[in-house]
mmCIF file of C-alpha atoms and ligand atoms in Angstrom:
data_model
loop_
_atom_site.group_PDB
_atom_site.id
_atom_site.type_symbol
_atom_site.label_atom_id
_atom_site.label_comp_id
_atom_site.label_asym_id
_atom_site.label_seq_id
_atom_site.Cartn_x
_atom_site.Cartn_y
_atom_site.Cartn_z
ATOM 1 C CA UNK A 1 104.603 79.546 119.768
ATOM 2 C CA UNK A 2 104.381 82.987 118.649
ATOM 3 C CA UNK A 3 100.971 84.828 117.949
ATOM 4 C CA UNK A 4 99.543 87.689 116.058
ATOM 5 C CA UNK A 5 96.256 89.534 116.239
ATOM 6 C CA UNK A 6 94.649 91.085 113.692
ATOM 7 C CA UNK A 7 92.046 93.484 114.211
ATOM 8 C CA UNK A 8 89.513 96.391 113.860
ATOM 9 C CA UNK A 9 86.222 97.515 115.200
ATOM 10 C CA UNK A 10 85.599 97.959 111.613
ATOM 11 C CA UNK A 11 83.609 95.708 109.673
ATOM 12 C CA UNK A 12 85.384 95.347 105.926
ATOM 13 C CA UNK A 13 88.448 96.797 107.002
ATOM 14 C CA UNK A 14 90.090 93.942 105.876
ATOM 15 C CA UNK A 15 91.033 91.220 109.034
ATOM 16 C CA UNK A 16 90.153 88.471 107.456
ATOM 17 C CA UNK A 17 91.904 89.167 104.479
ATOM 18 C CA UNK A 18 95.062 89.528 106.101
ATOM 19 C CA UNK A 19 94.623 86.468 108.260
ATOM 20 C CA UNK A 20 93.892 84.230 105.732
ATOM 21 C CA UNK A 21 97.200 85.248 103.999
ATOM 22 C CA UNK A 22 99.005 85.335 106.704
ATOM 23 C CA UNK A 23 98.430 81.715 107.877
ATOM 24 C CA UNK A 24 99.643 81.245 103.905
ATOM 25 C CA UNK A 25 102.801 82.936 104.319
ATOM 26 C CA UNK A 26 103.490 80.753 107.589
ATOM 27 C CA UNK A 27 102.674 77.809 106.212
ATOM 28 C CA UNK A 28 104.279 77.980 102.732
ATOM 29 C CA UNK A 29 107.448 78.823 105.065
ATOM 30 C CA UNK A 30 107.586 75.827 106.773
ATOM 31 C CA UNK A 31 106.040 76.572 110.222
ATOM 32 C CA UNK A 32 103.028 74.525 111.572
ATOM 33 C CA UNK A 33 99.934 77.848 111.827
ATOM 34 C CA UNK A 34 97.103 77.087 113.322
ATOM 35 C CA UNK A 35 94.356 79.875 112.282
ATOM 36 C CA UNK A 36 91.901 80.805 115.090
ATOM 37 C CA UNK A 37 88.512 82.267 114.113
ATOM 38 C CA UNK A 38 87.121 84.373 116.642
ATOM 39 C CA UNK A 39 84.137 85.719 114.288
ATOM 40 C CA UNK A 40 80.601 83.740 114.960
ATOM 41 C CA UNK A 41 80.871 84.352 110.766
ATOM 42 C CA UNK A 42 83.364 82.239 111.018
ATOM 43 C CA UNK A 43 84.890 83.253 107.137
ATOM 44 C CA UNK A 44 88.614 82.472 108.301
ATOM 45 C CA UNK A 45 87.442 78.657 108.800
ATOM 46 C CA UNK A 46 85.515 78.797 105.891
ATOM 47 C CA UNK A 47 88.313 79.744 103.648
ATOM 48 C CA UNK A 48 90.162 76.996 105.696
ATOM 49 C CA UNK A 49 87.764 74.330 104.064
ATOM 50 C CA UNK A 50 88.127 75.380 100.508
ATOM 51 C CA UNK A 51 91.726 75.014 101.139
ATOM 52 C CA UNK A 52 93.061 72.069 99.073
ATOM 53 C CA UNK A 53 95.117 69.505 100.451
ATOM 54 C CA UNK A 54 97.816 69.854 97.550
ATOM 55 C CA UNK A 55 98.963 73.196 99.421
ATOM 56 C CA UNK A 56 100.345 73.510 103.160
ATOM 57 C CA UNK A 57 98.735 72.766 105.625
ATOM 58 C CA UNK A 58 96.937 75.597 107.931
ATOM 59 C CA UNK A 59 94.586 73.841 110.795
ATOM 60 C CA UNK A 60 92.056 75.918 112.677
ATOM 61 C CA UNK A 61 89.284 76.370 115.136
ATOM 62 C CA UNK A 62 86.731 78.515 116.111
ATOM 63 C CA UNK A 63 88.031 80.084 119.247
ATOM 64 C CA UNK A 64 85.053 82.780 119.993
ATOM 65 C CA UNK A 65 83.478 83.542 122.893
ATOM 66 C CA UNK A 66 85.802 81.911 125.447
ATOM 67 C CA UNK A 67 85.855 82.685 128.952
ATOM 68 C CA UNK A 68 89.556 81.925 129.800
ATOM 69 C CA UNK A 69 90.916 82.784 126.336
ATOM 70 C CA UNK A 70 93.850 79.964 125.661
ATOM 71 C CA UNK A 71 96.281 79.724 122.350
ATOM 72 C CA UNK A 72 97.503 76.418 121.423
ATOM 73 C CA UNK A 73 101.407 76.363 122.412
ATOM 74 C CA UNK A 74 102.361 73.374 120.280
ATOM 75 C CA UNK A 75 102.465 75.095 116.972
ATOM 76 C CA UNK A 76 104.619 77.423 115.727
ATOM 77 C CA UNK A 77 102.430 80.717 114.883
ATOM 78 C CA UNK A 78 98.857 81.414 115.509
ATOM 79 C CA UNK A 79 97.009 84.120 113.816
ATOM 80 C CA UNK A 80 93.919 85.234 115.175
ATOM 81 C CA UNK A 81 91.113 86.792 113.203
ATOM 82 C CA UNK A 82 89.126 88.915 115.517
ATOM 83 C CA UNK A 83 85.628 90.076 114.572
ATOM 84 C CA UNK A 84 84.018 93.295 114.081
ATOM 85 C CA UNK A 85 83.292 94.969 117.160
ATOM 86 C CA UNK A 86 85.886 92.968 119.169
ATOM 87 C CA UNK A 87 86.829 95.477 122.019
ATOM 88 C CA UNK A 88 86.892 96.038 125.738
ATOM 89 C CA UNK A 89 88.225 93.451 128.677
ATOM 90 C CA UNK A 90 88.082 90.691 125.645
ATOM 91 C CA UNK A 91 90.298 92.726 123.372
ATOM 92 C CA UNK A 92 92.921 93.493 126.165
ATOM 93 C CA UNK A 93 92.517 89.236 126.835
ATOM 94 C CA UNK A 94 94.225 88.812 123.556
ATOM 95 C CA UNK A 95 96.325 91.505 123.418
ATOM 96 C CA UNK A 96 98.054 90.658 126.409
ATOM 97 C CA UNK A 97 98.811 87.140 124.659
ATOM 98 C CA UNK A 98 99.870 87.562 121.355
ATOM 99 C CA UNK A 99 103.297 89.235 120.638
ATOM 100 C CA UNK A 100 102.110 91.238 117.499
ATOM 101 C CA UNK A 101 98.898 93.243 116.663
ATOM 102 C CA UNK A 102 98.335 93.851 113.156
ATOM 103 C CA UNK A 103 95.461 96.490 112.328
ATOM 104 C CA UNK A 104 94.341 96.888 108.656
ATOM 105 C CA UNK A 105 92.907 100.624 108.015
ATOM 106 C CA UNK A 106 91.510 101.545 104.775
ATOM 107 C CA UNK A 107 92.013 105.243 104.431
ATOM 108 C CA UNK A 108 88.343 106.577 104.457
ATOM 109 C CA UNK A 109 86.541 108.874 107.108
ATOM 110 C CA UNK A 110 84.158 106.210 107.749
ATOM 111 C CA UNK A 111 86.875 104.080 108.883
ATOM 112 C CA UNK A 112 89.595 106.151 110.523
ATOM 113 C CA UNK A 113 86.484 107.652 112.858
ATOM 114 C CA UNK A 114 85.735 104.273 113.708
ATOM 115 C CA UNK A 115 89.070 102.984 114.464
ATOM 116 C CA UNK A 116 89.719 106.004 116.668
ATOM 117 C CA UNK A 117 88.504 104.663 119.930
ATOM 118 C CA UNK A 118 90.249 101.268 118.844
ATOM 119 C CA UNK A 119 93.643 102.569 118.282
ATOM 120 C CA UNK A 120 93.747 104.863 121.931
ATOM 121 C CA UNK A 121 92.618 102.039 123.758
ATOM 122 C CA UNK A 122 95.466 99.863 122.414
ATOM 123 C CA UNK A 123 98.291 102.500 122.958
ATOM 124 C CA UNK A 124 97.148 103.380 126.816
ATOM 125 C CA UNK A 125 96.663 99.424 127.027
ATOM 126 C CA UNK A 126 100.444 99.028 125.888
ATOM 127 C CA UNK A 127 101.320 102.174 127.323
ATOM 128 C CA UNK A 128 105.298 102.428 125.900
ATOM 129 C CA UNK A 129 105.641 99.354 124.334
ATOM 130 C CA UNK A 130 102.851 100.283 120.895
ATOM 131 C CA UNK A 131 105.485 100.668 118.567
ATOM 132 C CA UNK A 132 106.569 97.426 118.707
ATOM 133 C CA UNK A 133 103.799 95.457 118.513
ATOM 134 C CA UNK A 134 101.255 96.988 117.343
ATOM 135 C CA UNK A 135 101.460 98.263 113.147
ATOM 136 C CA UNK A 136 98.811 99.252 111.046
ATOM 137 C CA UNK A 137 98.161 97.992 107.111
ATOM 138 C CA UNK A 138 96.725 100.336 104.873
ATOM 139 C CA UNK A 139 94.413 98.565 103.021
ATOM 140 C CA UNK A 140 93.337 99.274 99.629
ATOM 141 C CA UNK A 141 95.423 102.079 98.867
ATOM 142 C CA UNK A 142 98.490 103.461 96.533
ATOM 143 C CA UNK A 143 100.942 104.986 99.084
ATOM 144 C CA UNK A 144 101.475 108.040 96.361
ATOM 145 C CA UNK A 145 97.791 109.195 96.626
ATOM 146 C CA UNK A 146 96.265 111.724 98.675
ATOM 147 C CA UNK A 147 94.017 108.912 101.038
ATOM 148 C CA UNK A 148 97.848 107.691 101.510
ATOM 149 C CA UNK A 149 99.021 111.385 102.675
ATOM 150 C CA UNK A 150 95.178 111.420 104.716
ATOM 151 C CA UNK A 151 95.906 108.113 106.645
ATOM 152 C CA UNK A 152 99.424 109.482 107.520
ATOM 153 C CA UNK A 153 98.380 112.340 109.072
ATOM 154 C CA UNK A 154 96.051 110.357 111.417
ATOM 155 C CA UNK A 155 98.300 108.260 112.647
ATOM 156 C CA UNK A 156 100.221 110.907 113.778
ATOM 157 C CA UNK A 157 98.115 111.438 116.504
ATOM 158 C CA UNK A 158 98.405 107.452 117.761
ATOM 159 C CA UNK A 159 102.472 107.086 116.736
ATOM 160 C CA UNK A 160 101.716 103.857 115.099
ATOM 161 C CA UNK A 161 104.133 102.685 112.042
ATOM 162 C CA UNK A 162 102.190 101.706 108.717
ATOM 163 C CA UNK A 163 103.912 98.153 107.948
ATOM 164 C CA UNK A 164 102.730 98.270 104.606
ATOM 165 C CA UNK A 165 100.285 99.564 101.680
ATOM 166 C CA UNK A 166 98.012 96.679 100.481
ATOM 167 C CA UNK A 167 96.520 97.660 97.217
ATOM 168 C CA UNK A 168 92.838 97.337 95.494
ATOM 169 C CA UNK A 169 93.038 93.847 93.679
ATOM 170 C CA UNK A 170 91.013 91.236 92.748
ATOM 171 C CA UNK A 171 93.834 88.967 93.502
ATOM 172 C CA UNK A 172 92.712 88.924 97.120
ATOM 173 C CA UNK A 173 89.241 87.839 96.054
ATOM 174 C CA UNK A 174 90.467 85.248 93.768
ATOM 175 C CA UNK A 175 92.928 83.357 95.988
ATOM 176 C CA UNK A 176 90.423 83.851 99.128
ATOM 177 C CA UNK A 177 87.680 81.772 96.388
ATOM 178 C CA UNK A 178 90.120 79.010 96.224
ATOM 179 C CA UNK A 179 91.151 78.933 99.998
ATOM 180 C CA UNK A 180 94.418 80.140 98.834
ATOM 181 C CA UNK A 181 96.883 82.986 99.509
ATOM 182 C CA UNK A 182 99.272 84.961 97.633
ATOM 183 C CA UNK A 183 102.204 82.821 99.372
ATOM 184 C CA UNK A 184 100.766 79.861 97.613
ATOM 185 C CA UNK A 185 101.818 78.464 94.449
ATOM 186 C CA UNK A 186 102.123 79.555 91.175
ATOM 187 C CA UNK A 187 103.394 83.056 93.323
ATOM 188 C CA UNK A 188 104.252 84.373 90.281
ATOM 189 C CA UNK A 189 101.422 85.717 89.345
ATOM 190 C CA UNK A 190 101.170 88.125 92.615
ATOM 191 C CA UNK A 191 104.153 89.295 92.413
ATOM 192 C CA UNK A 192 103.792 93.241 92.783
ATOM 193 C CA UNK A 193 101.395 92.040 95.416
ATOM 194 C CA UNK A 194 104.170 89.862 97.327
ATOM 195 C CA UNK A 195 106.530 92.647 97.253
ATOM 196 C CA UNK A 196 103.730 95.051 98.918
ATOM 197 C CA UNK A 197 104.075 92.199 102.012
ATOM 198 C CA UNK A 198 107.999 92.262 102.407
ATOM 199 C CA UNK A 199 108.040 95.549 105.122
ATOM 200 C CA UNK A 200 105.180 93.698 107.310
ATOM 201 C CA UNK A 201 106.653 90.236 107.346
ATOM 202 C CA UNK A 202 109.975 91.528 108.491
ATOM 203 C CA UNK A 203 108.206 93.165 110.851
ATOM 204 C CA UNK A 204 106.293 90.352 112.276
ATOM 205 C CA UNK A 205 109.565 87.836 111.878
ATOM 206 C CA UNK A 206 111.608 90.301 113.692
HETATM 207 N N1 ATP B 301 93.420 94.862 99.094
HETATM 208 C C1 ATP B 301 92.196 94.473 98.704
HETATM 209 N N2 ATP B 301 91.816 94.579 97.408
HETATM 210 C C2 ATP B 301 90.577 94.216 97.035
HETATM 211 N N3 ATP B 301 89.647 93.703 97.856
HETATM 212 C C3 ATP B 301 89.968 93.562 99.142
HETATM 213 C C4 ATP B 301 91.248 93.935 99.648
HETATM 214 N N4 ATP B 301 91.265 93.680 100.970
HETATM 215 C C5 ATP B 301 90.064 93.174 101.287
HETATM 216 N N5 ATP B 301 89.271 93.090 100.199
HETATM 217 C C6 ATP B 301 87.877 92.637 100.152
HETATM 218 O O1 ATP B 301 87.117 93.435 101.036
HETATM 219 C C7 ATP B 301 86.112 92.667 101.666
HETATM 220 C C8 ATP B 301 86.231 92.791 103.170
HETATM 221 O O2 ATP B 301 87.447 92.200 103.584
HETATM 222 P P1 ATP B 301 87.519 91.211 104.836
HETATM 223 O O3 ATP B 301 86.410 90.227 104.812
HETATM 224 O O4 ATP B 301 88.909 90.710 104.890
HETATM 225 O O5 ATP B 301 87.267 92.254 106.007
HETATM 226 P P2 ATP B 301 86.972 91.950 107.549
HETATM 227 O O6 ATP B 301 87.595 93.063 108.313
HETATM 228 O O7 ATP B 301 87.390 90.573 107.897
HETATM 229 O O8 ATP B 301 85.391 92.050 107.618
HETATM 230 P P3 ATP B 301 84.465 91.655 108.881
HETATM 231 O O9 ATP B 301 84.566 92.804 109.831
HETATM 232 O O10 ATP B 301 83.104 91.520 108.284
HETATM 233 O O11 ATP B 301 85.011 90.380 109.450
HETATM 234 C C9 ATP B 301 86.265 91.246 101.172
HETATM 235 O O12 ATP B 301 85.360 91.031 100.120
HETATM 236 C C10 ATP B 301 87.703 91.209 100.647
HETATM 237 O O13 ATP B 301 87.881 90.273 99.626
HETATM 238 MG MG1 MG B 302 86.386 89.022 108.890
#
């Protein structure tokens, strides 16, 4: 079993978003993904039960609020969709289990303030090891504009690699309304998008 967390303090940065197509790409790849929901919102499951049987399979659960936190070993990737907020002893729980963090960061001063906090806690919690498994996904962004060059410059400060540049489509909306994912079929249609996921993947695969 291998894990991955994806998170920010920030609500609307974009977790859920990522997890959801995420647990696509797993599943359209062959590996049994089990998605668990740690928001009370619970949107991850919800997408989940729009999901049509005709595409692969993703199972899930609701996983929040547990004392002893516990991943389920027998499948082959988990991805975690942490809620808003989610910091502290809980957030160093999961960290400690999964082998990737993936934070999505939408270039704004509203978010990057909030995310501060976030992002030192998970370097001095990983102390040397960061680079590797933690990456950040700039979210709603063109890499060539100047909220790219912005988001750069903070992350300077945290030495954190940007996996990828996700940016402003409907498509995410649309394939999220049909409990679907870009890594579902007819992929042709996302393809710019796809391409915007290579860097990140091979990251996480790695
Ligand atoms: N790249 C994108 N292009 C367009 N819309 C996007 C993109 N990424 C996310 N969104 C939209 O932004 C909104 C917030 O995203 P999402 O729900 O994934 O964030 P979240 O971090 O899970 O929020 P919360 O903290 O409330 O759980 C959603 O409506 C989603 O469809
Ligand atoms: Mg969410």
């Amino acid at each position: 079993m291998r894990a991955v967390l994806v998170a920010n303090p920030k609500g609307g940065a974009g977790k859920t978003t990522l997890a959801t197509n995420l647990s696509g790409y797993f599943s359209n790849t062959g590996r049994s993904t089990t998605l668990c929901d740690l928001d009370r919102q619970q949107s991850a499951l919800r997408w989940m039960a729009f999901r049509s049987p005709d595409l692969t399979a993703v199972t899930g659960y609701f996983g929040g609020n547990q004392l002893a936190v516990s991943l389920p070993k027998e499948t082959d990737w988990v991805v975690v969709d942490a809620p808003a907020g989610l910091q502290g002893y809980k957030l160093s729980d999961y960290i400690r289990l999964v082998d990737k963090v993936v934070v999505p960061l939408v270039p704004s001063i509203f978010d990057m303030a909030a995310t501060e906090d976030f992002l030192n806690s998970l370097r001095n919690d990983l102390r040397g090891g960061a680079r590797d498994k933690v990456g950040i996904v700039a979210m709603r962004v063109d890499p060539r504009t100047r909220a790219a060059t912005m988001l750069e410059e903070f992350l300077k400060h945290f030495d954190l690699p940007i996996l990828a540049y996700l940016r402003n489509t409907q498509n995410y909306v649309n394939v999220a309304a049909a409990g679907a994912s870009l890594f579902d079929p007819p992929k042709s249609r996302h393809k710019k998008d796809l391409e915007q996921w290579q860097p990140l993947i091979e990251w996480l695969e790695k």
